[in-house]
Coordinates of C-alpha atoms in Angstrom, one line a residue:
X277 CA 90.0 66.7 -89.8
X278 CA 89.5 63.1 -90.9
X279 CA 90.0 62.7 -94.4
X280 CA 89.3 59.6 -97.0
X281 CA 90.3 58.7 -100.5
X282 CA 86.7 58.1 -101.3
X283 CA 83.3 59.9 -100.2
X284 CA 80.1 58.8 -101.2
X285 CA 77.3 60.6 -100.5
X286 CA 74.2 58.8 -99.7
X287 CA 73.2 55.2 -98.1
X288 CA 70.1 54.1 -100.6
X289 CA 70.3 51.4 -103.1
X290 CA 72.9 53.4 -105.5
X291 CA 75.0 54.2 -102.3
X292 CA 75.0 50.8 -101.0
X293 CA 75.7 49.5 -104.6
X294 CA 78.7 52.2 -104.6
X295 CA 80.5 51.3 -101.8
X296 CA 80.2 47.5 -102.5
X297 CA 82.0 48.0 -106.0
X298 CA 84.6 50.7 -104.0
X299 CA 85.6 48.0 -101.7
X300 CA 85.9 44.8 -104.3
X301 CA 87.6 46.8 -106.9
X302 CA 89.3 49.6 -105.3
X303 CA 90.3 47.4 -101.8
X304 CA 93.5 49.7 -100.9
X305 CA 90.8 53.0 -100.7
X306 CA 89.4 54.4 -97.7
X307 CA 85.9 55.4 -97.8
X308 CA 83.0 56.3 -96.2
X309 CA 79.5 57.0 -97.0
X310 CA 77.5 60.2 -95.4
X311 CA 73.8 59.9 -94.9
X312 CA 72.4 63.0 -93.8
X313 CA 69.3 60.8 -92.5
X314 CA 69.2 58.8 -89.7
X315 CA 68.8 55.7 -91.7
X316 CA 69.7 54.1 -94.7
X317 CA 67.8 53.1 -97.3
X318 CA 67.0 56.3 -98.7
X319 CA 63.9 56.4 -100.8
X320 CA 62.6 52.8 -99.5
X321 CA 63.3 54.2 -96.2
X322 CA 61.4 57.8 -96.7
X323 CA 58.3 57.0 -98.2
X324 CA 55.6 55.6 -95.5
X325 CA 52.4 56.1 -98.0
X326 CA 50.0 53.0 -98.2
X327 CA 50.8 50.6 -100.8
X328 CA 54.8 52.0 -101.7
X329 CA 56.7 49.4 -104.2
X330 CA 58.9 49.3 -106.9
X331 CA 57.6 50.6 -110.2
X332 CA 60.0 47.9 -112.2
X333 CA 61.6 44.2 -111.3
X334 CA 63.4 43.4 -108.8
X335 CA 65.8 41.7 -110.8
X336 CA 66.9 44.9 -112.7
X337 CA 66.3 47.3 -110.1
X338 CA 68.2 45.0 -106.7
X339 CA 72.1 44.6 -107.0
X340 CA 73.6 42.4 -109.7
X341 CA 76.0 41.0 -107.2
X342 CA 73.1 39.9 -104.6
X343 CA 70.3 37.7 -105.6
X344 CA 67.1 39.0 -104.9
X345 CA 65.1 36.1 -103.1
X346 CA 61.7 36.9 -102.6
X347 CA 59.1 35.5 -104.7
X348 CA 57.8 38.8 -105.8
X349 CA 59.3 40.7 -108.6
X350 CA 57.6 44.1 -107.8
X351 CA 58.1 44.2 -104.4
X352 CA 56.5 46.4 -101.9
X353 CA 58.8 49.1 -99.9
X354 CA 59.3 47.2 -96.8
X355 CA 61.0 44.0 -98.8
X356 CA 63.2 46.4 -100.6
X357 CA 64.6 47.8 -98.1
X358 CA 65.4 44.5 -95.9
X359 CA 67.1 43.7 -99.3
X360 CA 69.2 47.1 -98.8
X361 CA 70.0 46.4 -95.1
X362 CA 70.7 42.9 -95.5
X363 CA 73.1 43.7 -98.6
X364 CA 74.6 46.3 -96.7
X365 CA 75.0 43.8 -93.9
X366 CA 76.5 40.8 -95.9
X367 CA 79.3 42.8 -97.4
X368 CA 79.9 45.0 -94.0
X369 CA 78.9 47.7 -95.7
X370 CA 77.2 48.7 -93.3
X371 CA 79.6 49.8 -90.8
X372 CA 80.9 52.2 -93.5
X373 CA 78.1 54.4 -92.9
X374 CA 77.7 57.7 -90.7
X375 CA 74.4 58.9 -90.1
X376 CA 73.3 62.1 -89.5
X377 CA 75.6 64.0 -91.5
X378 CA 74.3 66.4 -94.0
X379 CA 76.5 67.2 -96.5
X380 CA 76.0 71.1 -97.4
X381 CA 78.6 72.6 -99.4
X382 CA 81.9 70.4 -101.0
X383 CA 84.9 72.6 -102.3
X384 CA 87.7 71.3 -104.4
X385 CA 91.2 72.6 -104.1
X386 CA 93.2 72.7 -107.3
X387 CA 96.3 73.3 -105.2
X388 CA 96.1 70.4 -102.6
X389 CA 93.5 68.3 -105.3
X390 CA 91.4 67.6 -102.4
X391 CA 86.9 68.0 -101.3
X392 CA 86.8 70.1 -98.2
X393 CA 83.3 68.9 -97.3
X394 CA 80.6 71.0 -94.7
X395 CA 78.4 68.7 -92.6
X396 CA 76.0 70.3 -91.1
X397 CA 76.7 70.6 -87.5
X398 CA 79.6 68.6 -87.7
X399 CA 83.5 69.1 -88.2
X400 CA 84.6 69.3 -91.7
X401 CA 85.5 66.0 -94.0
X402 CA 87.9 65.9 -96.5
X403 CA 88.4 63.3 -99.4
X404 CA 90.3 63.2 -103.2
X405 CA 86.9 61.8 -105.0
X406 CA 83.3 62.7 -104.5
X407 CA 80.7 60.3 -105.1
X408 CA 77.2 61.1 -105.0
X409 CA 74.6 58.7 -104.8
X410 CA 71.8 61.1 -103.1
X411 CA 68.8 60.7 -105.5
X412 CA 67.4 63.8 -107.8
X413 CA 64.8 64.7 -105.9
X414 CA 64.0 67.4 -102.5
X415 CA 63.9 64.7 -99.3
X416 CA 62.6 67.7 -97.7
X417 CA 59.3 68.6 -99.2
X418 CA 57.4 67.0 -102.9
X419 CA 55.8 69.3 -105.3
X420 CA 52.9 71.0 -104.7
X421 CA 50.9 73.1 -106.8
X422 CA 49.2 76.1 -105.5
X423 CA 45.2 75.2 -105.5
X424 CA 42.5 78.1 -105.4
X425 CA 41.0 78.2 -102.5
X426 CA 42.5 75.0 -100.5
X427 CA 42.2 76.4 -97.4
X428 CA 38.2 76.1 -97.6
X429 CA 38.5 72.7 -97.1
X430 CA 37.4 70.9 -94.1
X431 CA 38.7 67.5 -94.6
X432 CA 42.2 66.8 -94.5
X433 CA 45.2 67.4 -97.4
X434 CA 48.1 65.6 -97.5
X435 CA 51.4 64.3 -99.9
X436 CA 52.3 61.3 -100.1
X437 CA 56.1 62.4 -99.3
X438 CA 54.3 63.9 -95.7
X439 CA 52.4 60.7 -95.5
X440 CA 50.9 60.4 -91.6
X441 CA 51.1 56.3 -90.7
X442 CA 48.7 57.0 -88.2
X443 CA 45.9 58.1 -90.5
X444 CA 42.8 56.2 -90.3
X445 CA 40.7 56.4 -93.8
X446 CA 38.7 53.9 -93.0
X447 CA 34.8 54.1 -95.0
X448 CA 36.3 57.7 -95.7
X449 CA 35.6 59.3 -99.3
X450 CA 39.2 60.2 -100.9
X451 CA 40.3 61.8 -103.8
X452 CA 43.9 61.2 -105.5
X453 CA 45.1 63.8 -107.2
X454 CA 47.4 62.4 -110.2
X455 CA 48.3 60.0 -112.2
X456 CA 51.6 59.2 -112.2
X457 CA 53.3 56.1 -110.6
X458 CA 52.7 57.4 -107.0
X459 CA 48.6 57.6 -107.6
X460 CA 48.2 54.5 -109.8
X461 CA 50.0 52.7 -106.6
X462 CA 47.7 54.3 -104.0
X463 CA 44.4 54.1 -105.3
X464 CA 44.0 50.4 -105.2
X465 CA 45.8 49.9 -102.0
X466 CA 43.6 52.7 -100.4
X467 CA 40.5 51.5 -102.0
X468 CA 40.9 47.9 -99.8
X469 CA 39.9 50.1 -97.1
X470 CA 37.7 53.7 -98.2
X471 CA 34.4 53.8 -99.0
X472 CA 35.0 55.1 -102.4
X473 CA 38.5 56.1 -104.3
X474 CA 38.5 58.7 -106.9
X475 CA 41.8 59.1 -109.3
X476 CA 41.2 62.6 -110.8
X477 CA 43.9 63.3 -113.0
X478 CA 44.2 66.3 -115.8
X479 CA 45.6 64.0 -118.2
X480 CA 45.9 60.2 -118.6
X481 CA 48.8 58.0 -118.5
X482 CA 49.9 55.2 -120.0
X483 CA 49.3 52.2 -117.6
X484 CA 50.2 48.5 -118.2
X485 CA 49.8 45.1 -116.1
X486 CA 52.7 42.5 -114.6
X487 CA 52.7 40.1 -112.9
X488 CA 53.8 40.9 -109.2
X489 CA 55.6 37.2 -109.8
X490 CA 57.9 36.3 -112.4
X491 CA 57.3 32.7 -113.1
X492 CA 60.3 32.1 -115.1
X493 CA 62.7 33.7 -112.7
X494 CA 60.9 31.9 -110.0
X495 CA 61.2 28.5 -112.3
X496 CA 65.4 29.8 -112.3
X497 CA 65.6 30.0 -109.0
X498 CA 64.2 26.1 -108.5
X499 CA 66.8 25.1 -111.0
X500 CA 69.8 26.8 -110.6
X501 CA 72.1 28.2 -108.4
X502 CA 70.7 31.4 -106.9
X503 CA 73.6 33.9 -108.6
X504 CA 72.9 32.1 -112.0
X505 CA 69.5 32.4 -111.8
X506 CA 69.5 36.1 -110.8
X507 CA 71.7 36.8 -113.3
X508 CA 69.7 35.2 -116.1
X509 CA 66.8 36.6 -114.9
X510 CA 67.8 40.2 -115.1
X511 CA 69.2 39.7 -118.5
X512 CA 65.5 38.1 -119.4
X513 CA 64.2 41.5 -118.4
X514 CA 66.9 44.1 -120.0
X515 CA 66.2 42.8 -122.6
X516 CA 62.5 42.7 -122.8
X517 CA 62.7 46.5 -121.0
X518 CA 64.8 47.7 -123.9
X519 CA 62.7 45.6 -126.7
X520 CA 59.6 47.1 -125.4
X521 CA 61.1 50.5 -125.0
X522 CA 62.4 50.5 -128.6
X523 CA 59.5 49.3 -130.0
X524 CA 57.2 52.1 -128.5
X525 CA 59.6 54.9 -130.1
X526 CA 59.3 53.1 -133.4
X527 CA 55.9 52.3 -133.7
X528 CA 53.9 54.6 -131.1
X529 CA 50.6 54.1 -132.4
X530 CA 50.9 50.1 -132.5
X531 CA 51.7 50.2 -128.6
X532 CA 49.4 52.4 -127.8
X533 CA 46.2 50.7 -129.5
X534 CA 48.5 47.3 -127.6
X535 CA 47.9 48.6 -124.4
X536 CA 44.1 50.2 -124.8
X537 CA 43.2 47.4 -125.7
X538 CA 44.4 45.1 -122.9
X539 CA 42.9 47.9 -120.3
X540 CA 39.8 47.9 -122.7
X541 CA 39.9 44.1 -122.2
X542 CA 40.0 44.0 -117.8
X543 CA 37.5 46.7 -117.2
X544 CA 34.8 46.5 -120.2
X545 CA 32.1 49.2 -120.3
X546 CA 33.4 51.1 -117.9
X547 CA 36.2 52.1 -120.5
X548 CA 36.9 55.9 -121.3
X549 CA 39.2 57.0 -123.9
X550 CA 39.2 60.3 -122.4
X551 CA 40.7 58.7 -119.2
X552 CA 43.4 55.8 -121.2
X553 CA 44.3 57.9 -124.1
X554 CA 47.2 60.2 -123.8
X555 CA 48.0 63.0 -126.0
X556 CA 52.0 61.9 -126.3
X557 CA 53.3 58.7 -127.2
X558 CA 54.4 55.8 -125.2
X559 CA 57.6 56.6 -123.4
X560 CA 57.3 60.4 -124.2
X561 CA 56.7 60.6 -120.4
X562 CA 57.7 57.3 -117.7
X563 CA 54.7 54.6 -118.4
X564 CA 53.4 53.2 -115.4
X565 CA 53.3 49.3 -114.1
X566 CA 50.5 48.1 -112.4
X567 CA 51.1 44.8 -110.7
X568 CA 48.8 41.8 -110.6
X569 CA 46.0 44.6 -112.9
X570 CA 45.1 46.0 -109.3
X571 CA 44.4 49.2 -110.6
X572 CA 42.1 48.0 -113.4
X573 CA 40.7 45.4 -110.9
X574 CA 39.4 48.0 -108.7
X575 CA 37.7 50.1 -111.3
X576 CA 35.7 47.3 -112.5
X577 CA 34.3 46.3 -109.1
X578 CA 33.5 49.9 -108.3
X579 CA 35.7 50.8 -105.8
X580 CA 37.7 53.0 -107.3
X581 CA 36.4 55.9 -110.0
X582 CA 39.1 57.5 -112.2
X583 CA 38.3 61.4 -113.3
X584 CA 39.7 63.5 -116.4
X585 CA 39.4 67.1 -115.5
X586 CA 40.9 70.4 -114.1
X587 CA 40.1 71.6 -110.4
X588 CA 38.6 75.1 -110.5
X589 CA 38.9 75.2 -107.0
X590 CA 38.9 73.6 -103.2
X591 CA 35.5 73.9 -101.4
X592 CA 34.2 73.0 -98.1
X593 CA 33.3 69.3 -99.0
X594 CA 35.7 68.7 -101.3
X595 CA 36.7 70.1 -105.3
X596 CA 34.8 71.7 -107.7
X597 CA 36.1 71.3 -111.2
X598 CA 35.9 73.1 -114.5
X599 CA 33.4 70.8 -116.1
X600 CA 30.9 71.7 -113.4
X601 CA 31.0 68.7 -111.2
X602 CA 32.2 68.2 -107.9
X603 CA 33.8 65.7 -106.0
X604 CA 33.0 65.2 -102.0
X605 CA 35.9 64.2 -100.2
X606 CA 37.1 63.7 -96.4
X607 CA 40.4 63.1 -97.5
X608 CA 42.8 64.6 -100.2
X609 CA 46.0 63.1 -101.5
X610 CA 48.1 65.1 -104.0
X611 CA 49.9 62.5 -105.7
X612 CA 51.1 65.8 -107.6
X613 CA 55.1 64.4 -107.8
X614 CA 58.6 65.4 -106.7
X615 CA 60.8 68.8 -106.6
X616 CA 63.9 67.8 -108.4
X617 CA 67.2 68.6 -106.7
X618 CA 70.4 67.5 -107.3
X619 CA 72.9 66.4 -104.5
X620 CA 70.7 66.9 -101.3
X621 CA 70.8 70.8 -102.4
X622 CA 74.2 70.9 -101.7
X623 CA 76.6 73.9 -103.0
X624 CA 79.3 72.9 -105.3
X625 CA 82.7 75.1 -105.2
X626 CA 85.6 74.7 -107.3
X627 CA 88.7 76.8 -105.9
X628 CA 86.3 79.5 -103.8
X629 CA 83.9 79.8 -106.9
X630 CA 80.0 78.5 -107.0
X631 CA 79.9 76.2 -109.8
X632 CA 76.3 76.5 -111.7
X633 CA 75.2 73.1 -112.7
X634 CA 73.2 73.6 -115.0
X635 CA 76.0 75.1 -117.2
X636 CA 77.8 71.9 -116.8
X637 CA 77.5 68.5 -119.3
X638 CA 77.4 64.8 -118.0
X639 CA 80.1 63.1 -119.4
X640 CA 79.1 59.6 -120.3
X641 CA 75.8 60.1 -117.6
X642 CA 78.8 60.0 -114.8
X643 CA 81.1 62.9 -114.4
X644 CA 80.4 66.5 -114.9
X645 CA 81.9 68.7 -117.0
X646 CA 84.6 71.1 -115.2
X647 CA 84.5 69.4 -112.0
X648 CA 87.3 67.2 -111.0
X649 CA 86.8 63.9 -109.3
X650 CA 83.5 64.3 -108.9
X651 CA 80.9 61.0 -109.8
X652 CA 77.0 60.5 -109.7
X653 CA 75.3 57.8 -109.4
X654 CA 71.7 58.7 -112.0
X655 CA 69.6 55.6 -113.2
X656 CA 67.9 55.5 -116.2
X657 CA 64.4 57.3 -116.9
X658 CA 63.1 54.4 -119.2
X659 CA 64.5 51.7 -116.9
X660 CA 65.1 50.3 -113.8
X661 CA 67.5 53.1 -112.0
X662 CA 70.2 50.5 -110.6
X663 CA 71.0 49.3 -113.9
X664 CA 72.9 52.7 -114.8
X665 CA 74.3 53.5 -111.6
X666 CA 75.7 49.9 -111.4
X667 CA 77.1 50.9 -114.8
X668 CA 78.6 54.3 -113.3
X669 CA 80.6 52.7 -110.8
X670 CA 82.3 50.6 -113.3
X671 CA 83.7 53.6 -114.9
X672 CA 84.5 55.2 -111.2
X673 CA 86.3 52.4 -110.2
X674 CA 88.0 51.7 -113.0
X675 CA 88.9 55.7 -113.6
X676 CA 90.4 55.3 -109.9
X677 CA 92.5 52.4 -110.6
X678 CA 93.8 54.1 -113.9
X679 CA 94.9 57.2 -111.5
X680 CA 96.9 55.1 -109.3
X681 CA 98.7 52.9 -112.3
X682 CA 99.7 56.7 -113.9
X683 CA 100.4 58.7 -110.9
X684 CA 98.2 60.6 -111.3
X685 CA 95.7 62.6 -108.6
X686 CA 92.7 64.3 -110.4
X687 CA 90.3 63.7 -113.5
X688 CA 88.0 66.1 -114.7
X689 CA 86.2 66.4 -118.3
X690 CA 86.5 69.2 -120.7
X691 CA 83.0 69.8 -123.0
X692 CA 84.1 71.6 -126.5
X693 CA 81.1 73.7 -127.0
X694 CA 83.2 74.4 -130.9
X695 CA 82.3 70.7 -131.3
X696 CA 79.6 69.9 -130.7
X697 CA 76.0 72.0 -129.6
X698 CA 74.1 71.1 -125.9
X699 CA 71.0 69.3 -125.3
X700 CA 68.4 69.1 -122.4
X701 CA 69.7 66.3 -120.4
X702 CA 66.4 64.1 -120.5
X703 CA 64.1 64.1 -123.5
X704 CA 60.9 63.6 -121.2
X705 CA 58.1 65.7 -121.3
X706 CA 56.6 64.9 -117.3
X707 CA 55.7 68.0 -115.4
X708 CA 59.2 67.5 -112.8
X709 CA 61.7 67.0 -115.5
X710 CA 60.0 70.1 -117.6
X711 CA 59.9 72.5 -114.0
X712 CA 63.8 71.3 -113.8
X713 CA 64.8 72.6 -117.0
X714 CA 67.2 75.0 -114.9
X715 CA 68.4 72.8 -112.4
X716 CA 69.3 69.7 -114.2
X717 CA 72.5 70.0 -116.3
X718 CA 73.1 69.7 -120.1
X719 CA 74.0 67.0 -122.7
X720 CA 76.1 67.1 -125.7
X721 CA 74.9 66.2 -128.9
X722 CA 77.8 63.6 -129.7
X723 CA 79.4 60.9 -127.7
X724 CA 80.8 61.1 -125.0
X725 CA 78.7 63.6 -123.8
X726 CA 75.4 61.9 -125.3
X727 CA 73.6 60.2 -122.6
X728 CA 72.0 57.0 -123.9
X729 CA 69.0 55.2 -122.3
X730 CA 70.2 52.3 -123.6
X731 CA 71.9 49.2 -121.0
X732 CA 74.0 47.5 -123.5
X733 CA 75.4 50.9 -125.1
X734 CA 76.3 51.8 -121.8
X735 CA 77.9 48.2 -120.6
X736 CA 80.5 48.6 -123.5
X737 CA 81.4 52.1 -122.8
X738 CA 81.6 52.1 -119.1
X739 CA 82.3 48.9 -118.1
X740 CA 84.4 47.8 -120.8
X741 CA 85.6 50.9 -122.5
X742 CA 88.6 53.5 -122.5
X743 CA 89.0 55.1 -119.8
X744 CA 91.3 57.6 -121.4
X745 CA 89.9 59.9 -124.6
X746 CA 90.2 63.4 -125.8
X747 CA 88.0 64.8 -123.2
X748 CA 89.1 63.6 -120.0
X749 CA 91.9 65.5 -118.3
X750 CA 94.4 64.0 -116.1
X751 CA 96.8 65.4 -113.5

């Protein structure tokens, strides 16, 4: 049975960004990271549907310890995950990784403080630390909702997650369903070649422009050396990210009339509040970027028609909804999200028993509570998703290194329900963190076990912080 010091599970952007920090800070470790696909690059690598890019920068959401090059700063899929490879290939990361190899259940052994790890199809693994960088949502399969009557349709349904490359939708009539990040991305880039494009969504959401290119970090990268300009650059845009985000929780109704009118201002007449106005407040739910106003862009030239309404049911020629209208399609996308799931689906055992995560607390947004030597890598749900888990292997590494200067050969954290009450881990109100409820695990309402949103909070506690405190157990 092979066994490691290290396992991380998981060769996407946080697994790759794990296994870079394991190997400069923890260089007398042996590792390996498990990717149960047979690729890495996880979610840059799964999603094929027309038009797939990052929904924030570049500079916050690529490594802080590899510039990102390309002039774009929302980047499509393909460039972000050349970036992945090619990072993984300039720190030799990438011989690290074993593909095919489905993790499916990890025990932990008080006793012998050791994972015994289940691949599927494969001998067993065993390691002293866990670290799981596999995403929150189901590889397998997205979410889809049960539509009356969709099998009266003659055209063709698909999700995005399923997405055929060989589909041809050329002068075809398609409807989106959604209007999340996922929909706002395909309509435009599907409308370059349909014959008409409708967005029907049950409820707006909120929707603002970028620039594809950021000048000033493009003006950086002329002037200075590539690291220094990288690294100014993603400060430039923490700092606007958390400014912005701060600013919409304290004054919701000034950002909202901010960003109706700037959408008010690209498409003119053909502006509905029904179709820009959302019942919650900025941030309540993820906003959505739109790069270079493509979205908008569409809508005013008539390409593209956006719908607020319910579907009553499918129909031979496309969907009927409750206002009365219908909608002809030959092609139907539901945009309709993802089925959260944590680790890959995998069964966690401590010591022969099942451990229920939902019952559990994130410590600090990086350990769970009750299980020992066990790390995730989660971003951040107002921000750019490498920014936390960048964070979180700070505090792994550094929680490593303190083991080895005290002897010592496990770490787990304790949660004192008599001190403090629980929480729903993310405040959001989207449809796949609300169907999650019982999946996802808790919060306290204190630190450590309050998870902030919030980058420079998080850079002085898990970067710079104690790694030592009332709650974390060491043995």
């Amino acid at each position: 049975m092979k066994k490691y010091d290290v396992v991380i599970v998981g060769a996407g952007l946080s697994g790759v960004g794990a296994a870079y920090h394991l190997q400069s800070k923890c260089p007398n470790k042996t590792f390996t990271i498990l990717e149960g696909r047979d690729a890495m690059g996880g979610t840059w690598d799964l999603f094929k549907y027309p038009g797939i890019r990052s929904d924030s920068d570049m500079y916050t959401l690529g490594f802080p310890f590899y510039p990102w090059k390309n002039p774009k700063a929302i980047a499509d899929g393909s460039a972000i995950l050349s970036y992945i490879k090619e990072t993984a290939s300039e720190f030799g990361i990438d011989k690290k990784i074993q593909y095919n190899q489905k993790v499916v259940d990890a025990e932990w052994s008080s006793e012998d403080k050791m994972w015994t790890l289940e691949v599927e199809g494969q001998p067993q693994i065993q390691c002293n630390f866990l670290f799981m960088c596999s995403g929150y949502y189901n590889y397998e399969n997205g979410y889809m909702p049960s539509f009356p009557n969709k099998e009266a349709f003659k055209g063709r349904v698909i999700h995005p997650q399923k997405w055929d490359t060989t589909l041809d939708y050329t002068d075809k009539n398609v409807v989106i369903i959604g209007s999340g990040a996922t929909a706002v991305t395909l309509v435009p880039e599907m409308s370059k070649k349909a014959r008409k494009v409708t967005m029907l969504q049950r409820s707006p959401t909120y929707i603002m422009n970028m620039p594809s290119e950021d000048k000033v970090a493009n003006f950086f990268k002329k002037i200075l050396p590539a690291k220094m300009a990288h690294g100014l650059s993603r400060w430039k845009n923490i700092l606007f990210g958390l400014t912005f985000y701060n600013a919409s929780r304290k004054w919701p109704d000034t950002i909202r009339r901010f960003l109706k009118k700037q959408i008010k201002k690209s498409i003119g007449d053909k502006y509905k509040d029904a179709d820009f106005d959302p019942k919650y407040n900025p941030w309540d739910q993820r906003l959505c970027l739109i790069p270079d106003n493509d979205l908008l862009d569409a809508l005013r030239d008539g390409k593209v028609d956006i719908v607020t309404d319910t579907i009553e049911q499918f129909t031979p020629e496309g969907i009927q909804l409750h206002s009365g209208d219908t909608l002809n399609a030959d092609l139907i996308v539901t945009a309709t999200g993802l089925k959260m799931q944590l680790f890959g689906g995998m069964k966690i055992r401590k010591d022969g028993e099942i451990m229920d995560l939902s019952q559990q607390h994130a410590y600090r947004g990086v350990m769970l509570s009750d299980i020992p030597n066990f790390g995730i890598a989660v971003g951040y749900s107002n921000a750019s998703w490498t920014l936390k888990c960048d964070l979180n292997c700070h505090f792994i590494t550094r929680i490593l290194n303190h083991m080895d200067d005290k002897n010592m050969r496990a770490c787990v954290p304790r949660f004192d329900a008599e001190k403090m009450e629980s929480e729903e881990l993310l405040d959001l109100t989207s449809s796949y963190v609300q169907r999650a409820k019982n999946v996802l695990p808790k919060q306290g309402t204190k630190a450590p076990w309050k998870v902030h949103q919030n980058y420079l909070k998080d850079l002085a506690t898990l970067k710079y912080g104690s790694v030592k405190g009332e709650y974390l157990e060491y043995s």
